[in-house]
PDB file of C-alpha atoms in Angstrom:
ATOM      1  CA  UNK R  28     -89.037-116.780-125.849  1.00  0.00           C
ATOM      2  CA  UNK R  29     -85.165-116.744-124.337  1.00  0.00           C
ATOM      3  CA  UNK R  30     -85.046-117.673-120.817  1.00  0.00           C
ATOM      4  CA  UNK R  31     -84.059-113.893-118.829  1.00  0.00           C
ATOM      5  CA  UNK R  32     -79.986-114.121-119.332  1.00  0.00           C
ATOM      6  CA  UNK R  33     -79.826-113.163-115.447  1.00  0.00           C
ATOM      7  CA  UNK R  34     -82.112-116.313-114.502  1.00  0.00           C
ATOM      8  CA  UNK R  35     -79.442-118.974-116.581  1.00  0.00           C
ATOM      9  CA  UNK R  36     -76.031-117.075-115.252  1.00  0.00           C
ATOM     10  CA  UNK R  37     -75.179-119.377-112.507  1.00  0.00           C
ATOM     11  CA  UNK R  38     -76.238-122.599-115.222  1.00  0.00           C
ATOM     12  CA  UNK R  39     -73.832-120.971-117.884  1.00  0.00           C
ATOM     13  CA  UNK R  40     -71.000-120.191-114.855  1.00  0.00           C
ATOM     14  CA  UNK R  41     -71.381-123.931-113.526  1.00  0.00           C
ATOM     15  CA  UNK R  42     -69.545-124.896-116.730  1.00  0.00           C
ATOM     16  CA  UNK R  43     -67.947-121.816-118.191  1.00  0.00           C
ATOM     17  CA  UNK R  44     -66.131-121.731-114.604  1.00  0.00           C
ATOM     18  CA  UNK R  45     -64.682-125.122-115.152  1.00  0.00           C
ATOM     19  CA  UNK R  46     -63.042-124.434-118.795  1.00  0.00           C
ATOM     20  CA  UNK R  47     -66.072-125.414-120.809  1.00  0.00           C
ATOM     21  CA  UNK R  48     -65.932-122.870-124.107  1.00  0.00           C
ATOM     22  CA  UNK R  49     -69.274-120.756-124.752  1.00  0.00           C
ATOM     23  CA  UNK R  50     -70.594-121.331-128.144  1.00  0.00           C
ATOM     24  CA  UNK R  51     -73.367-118.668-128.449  1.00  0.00           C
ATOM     25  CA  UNK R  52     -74.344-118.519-132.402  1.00  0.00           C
ATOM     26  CA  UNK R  53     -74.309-121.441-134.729  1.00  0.00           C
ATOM     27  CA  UNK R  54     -70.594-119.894-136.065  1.00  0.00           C
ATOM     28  CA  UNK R  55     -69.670-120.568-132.503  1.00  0.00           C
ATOM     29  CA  UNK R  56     -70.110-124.089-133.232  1.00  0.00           C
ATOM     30  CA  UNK R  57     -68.615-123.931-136.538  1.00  0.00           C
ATOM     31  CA  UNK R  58     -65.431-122.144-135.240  1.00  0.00           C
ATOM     32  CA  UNK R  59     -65.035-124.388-132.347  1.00  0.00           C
ATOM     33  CA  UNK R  60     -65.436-127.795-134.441  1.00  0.00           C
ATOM     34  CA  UNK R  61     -63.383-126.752-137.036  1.00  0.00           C
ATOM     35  CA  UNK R  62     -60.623-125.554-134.992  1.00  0.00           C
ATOM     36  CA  UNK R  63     -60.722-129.296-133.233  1.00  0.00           C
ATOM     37  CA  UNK R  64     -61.785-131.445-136.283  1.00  0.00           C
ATOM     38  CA  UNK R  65     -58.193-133.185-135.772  1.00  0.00           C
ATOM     39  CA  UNK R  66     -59.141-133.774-132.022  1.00  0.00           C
ATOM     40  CA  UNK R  67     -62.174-135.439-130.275  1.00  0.00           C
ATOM     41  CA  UNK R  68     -64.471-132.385-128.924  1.00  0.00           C
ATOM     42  CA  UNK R  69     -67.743-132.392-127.053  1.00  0.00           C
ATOM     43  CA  UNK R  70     -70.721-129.933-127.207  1.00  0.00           C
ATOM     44  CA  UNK R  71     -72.826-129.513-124.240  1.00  0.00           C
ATOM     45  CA  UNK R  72     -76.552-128.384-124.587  1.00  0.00           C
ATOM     46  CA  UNK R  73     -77.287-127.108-121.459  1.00  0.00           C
ATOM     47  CA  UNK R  74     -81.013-126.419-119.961  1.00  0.00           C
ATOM     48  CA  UNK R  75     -83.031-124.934-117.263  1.00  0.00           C
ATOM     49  CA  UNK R  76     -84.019-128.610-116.235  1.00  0.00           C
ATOM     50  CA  UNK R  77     -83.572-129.815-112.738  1.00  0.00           C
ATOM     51  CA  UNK R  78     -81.833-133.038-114.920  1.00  0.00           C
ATOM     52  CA  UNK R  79     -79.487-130.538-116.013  1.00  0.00           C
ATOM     53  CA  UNK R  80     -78.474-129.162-112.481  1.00  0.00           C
ATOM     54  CA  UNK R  81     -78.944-131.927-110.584  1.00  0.00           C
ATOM     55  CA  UNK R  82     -77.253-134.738-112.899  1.00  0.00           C
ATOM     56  CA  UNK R  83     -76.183-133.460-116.068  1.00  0.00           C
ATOM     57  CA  UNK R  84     -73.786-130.331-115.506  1.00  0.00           C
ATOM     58  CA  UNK R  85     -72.318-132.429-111.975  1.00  0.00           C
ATOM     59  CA  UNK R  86     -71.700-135.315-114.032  1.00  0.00           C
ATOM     60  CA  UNK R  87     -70.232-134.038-117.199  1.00  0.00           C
ATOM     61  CA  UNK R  88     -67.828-131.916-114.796  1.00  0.00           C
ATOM     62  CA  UNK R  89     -66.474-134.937-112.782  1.00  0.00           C
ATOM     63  CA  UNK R  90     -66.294-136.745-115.975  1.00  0.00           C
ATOM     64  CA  UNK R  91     -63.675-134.343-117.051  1.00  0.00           C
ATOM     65  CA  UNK R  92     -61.664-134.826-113.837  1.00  0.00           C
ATOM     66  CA  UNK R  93     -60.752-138.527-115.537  1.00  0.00           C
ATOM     67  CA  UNK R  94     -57.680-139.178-117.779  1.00  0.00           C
ATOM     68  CA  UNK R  95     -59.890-139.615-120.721  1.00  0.00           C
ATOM     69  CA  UNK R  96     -61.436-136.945-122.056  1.00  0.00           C
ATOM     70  CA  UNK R  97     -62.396-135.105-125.239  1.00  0.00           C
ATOM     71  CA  UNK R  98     -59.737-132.511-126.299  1.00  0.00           C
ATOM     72  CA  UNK R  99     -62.358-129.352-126.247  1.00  0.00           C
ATOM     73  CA  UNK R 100     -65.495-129.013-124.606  1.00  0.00           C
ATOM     74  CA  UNK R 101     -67.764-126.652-125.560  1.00  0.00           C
ATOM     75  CA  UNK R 102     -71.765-125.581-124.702  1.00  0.00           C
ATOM     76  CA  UNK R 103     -74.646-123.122-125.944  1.00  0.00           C
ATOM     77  CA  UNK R 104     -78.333-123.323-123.842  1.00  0.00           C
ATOM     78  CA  UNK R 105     -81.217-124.374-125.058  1.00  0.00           C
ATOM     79  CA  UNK R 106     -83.826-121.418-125.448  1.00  0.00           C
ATOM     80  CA  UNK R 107     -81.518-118.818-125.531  1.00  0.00           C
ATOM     81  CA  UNK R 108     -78.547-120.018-127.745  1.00  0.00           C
ATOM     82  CA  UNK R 109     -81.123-120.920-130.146  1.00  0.00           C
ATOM     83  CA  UNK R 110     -78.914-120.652-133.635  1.00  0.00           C
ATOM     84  CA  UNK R 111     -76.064-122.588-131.962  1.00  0.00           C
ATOM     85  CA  UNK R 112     -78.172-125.661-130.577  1.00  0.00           C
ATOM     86  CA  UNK R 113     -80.105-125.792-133.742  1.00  0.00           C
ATOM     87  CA  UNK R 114     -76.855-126.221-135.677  1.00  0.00           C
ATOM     88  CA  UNK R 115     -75.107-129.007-133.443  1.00  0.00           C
ATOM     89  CA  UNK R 116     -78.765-131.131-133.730  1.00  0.00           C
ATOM     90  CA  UNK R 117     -78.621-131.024-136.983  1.00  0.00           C
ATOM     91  CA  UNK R 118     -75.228-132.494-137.252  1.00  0.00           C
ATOM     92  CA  UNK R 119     -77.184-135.623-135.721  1.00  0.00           C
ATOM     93  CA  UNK R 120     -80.421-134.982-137.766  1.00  0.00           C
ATOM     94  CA  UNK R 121     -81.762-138.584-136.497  1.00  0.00           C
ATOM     95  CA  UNK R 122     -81.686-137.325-133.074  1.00  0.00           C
ATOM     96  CA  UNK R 123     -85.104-135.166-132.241  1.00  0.00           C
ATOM     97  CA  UNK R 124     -84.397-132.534-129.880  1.00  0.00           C
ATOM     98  CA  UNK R 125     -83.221-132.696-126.530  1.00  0.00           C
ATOM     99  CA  UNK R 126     -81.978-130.860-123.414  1.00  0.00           C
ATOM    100  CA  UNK R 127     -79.775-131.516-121.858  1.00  0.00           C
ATOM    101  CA  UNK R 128     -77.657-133.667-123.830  1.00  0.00           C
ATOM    102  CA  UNK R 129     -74.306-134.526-125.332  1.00  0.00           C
ATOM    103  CA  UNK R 130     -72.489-134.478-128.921  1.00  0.00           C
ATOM    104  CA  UNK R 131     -69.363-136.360-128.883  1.00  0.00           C
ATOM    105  CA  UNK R 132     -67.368-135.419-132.073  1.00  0.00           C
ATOM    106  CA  UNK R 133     -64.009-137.477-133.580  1.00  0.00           C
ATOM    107  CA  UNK R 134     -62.177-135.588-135.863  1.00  0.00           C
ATOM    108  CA  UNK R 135     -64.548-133.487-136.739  1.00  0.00           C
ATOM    109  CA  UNK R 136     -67.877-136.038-137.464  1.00  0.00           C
ATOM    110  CA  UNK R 137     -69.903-137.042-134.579  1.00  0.00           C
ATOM    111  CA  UNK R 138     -69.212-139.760-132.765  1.00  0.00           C
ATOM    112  CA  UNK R 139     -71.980-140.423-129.969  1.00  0.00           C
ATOM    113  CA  UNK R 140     -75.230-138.773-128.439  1.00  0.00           C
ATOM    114  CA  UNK R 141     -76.620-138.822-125.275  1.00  0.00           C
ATOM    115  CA  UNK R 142     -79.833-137.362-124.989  1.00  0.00           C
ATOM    116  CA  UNK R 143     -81.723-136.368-121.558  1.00  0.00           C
ATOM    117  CA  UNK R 144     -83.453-139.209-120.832  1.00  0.00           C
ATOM    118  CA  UNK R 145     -79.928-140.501-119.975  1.00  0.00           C
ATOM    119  CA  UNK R 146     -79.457-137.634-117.188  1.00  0.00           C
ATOM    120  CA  UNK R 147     -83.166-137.862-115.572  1.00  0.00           C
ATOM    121  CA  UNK R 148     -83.543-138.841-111.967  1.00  0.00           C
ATOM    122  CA  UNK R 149     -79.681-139.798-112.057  1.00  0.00           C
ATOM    123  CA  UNK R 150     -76.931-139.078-110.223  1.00  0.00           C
ATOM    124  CA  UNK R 151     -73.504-137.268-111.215  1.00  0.00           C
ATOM    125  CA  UNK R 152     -71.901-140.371-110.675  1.00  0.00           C
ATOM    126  CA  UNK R 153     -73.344-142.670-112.991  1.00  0.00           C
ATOM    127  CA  UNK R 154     -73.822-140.035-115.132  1.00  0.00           C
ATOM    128  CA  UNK R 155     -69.979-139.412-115.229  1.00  0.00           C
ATOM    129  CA  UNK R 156     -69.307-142.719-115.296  1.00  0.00           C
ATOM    130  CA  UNK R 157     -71.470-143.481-118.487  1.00  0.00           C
ATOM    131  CA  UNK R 158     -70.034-140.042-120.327  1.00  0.00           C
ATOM    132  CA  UNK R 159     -66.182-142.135-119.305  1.00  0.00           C
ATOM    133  CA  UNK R 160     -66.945-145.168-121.085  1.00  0.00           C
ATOM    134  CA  UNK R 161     -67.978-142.931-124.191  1.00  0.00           C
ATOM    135  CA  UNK R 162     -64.799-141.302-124.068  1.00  0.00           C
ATOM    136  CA  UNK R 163     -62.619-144.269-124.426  1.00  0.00           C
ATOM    137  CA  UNK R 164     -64.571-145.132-127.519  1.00  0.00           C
ATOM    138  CA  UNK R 165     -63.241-142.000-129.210  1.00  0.00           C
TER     139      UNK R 165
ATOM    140  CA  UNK D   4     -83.050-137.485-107.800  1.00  0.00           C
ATOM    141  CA  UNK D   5     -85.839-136.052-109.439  1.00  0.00           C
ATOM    142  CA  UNK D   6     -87.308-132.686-109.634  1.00  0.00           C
ATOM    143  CA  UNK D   7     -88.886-130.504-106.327  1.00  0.00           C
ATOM    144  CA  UNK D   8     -92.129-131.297-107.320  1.00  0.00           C
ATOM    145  CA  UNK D   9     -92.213-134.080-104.799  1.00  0.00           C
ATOM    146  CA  UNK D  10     -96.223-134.475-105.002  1.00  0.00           C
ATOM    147  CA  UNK D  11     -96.092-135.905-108.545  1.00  0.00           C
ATOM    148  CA  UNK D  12     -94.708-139.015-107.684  1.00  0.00           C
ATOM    149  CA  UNK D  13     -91.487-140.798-108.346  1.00  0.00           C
ATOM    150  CA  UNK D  14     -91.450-140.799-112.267  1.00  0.00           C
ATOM    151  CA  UNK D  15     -92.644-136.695-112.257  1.00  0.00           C
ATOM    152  CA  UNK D  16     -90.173-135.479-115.284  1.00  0.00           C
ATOM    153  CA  UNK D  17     -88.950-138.913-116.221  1.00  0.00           C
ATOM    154  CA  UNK D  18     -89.382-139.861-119.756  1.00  0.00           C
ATOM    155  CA  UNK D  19     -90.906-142.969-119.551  1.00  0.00           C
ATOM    156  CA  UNK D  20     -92.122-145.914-121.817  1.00  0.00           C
ATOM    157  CA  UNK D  21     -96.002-147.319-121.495  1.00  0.00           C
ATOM    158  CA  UNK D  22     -96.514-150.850-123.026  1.00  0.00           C
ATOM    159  CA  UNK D  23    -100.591-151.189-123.120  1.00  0.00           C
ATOM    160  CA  UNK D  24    -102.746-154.280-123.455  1.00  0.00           C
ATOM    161  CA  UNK D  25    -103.381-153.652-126.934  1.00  0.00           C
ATOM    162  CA  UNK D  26    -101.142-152.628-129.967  1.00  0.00           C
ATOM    163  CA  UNK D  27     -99.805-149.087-129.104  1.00  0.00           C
ATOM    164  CA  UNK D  28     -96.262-148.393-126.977  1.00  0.00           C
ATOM    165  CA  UNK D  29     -96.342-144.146-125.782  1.00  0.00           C
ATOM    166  CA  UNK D  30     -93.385-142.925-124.720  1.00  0.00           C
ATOM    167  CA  UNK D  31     -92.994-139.403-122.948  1.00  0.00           C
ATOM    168  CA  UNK D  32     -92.244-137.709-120.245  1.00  0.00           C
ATOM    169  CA  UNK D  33     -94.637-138.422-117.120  1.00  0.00           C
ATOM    170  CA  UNK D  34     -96.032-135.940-115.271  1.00  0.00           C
ATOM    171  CA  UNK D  35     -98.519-138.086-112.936  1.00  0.00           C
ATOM    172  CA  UNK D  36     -99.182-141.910-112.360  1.00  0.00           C
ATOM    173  CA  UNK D  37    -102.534-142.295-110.569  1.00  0.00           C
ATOM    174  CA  UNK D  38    -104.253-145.651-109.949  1.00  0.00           C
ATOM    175  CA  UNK D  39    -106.643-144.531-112.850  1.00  0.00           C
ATOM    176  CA  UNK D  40    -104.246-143.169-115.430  1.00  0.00           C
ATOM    177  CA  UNK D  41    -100.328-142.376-116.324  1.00  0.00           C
ATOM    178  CA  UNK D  42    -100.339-138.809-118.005  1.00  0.00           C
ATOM    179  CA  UNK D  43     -97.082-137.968-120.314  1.00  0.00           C
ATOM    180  CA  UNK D  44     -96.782-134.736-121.854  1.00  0.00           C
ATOM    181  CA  UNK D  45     -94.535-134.282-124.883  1.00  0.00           C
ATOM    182  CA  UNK D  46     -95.351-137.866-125.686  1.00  0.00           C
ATOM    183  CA  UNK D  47     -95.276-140.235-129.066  1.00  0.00           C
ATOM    184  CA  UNK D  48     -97.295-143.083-129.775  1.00  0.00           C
ATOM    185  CA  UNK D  49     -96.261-145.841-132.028  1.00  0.00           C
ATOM    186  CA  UNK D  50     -98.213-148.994-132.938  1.00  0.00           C
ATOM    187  CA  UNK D  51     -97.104-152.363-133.719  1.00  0.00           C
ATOM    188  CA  UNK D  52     -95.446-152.974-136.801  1.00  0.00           C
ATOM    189  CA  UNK D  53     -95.815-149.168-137.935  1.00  0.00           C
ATOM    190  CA  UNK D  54     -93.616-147.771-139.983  1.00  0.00           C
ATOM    191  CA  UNK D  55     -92.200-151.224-140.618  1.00  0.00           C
ATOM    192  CA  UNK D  56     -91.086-151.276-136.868  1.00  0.00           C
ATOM    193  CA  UNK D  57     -91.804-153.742-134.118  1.00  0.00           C
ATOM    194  CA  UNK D  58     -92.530-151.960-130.672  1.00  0.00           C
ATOM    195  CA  UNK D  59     -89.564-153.201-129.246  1.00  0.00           C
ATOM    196  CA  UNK D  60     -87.064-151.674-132.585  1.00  0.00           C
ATOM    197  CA  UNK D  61     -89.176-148.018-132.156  1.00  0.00           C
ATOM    198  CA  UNK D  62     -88.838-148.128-127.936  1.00  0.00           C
ATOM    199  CA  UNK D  63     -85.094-149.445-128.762  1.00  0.00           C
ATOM    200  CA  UNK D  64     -84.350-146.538-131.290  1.00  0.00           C
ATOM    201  CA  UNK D  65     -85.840-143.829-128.832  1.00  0.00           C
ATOM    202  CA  UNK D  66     -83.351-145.123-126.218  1.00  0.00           C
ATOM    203  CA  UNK D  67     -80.409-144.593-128.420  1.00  0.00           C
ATOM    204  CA  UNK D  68     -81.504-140.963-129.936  1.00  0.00           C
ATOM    205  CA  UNK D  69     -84.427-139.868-128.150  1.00  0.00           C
ATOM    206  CA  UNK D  70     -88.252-139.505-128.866  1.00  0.00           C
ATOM    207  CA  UNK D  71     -90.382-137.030-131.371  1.00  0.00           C
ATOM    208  CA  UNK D  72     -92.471-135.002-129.081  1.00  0.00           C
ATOM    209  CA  UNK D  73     -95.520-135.575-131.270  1.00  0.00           C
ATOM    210  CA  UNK D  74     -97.960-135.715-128.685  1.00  0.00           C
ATOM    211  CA  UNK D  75     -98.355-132.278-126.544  1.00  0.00           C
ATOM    212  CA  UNK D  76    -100.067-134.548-123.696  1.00  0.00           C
ATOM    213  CA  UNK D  77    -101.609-137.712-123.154  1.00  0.00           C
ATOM    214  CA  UNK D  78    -103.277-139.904-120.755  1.00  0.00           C
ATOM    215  CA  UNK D  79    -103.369-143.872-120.710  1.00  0.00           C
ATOM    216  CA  UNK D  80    -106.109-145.232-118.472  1.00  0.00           C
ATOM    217  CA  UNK D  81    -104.395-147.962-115.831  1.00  0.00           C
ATOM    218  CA  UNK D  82    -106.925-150.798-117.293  1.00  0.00           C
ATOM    219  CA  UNK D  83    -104.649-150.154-120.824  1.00  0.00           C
ATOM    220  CA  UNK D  84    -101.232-150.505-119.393  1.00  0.00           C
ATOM    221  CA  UNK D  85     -99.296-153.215-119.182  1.00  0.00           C
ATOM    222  CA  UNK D  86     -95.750-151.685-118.287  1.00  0.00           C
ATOM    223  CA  UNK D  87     -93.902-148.532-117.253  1.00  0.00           C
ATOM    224  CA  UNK D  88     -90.437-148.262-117.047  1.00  0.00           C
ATOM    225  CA  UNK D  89     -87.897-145.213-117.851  1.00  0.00           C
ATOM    226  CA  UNK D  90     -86.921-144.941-121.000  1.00  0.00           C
ATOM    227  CA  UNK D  91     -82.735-144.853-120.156  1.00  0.00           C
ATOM    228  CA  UNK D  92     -83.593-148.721-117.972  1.00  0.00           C
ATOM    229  CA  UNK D  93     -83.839-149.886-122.114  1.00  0.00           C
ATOM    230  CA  UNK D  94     -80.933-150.894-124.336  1.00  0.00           C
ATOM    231  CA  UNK D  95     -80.417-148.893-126.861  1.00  0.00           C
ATOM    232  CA  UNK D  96     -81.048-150.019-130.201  1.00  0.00           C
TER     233      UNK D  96
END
């Protein structure tokens, strides 16, 4: 059962506010990895977690205030964008499940993964700061 | 930073790994550590050499990709555990 749409608003504005593209259905995802398979791009599945507000969505955000940075950003939410998270995890079939967490894609193919376990009990600091050194690995 | 349930203790919500005395390595995430017991919900449970894996290559692996929720909830008494630590302290694999 979807999460109510008015309950995950404000965690869909935190990052739709700050340029990060809405990928709703799984052709969402298509569309927006297609149109940057000649870039690096990053898909953001976002959650009702406290992770996800309290480390995750802070930390991805001030790790796109740095120089380095994926060319496109995008992000569908667990529960409710159901179609479109399914399709990025299985882009990274070895990877079970998880929200939040982080695709990083190079020309189209993925690149890196960070699942939630990464975000837990941290801070948006070291969260951004571990995101940055991913980045310059693109 | 954890979540506001602030009665659960310090690893409430962290996905955590518990080495035991014996064979077995769980991993999930904890909801409470008591003196008697840790209890993880959406846990997984791997045992020495299984599936042609040492418990250090499976805990390894789940640090780089994640754990398979295979285990709704579990307990493991405290006279079976030899180690917790969160999963993200572990290099990934």
């Amino acid at each position: 059962m979807p999460y109510p749409e008015e309950m995950i608003a404000p965690m869909r504005a935190e990052l739709a506010d700050n340029g990060v593209e809405e990928l709703r259905t799984a052709d969402d995802v298509k569309n927006f990895l297609e149109r940057n398979k000649d870039k690096n791009a990053m898909v953001i599945v976002n959650s009702v977690c406290g992770c996800a507000a309290g480390a995750a969505r802070p930390g991805i955000l001030l790790s796109l205030e740095g120089d380095k940075k994926p060319d496109a950003v995008g992000t569908c939410f667990a529960g409710n964008d159901t179609d479109a998270c399914n399709y990025v995890r299985s882009l990274v079939p070895q990877a079970p499940p998880s929200s939040p967490s982080v695709y990083l894609f190079k020309q189209g193919q993925p690149a890196s993964y960070v699942p939630r376990h990464v975000f837990e009990g941290g801070h948006p600091e070291s969260v951004a700061e571990h995101l940055s050194n991913l980045y310059v690995k693109l | 930073m954890g979540t506001f349930h602030s009665d659960k203790g310090a690893l409430h919500g962290i996905t955590v790994v518990v080495r035991t005395t014996g064979s077995a390595v769980y991993i999930g995430r904890c909801d409470t550590q008591t003196p008697h017991a840790i209890f993880l919900n959406d846990a997984d449970k791997h045992d020495e050499g299984q599936d042609g894996k040492t418990n250090d290559e499976y805990v390894k692996t789940a640090a780089q990709w994640g754990h398979w929720p295979r285990i709704p909830q579990v307990s493991v008494p405290a006279a079976e555990i030899a180690e917790v630590i969160r999963l993200s302290e572990i290099a990934a694999g």
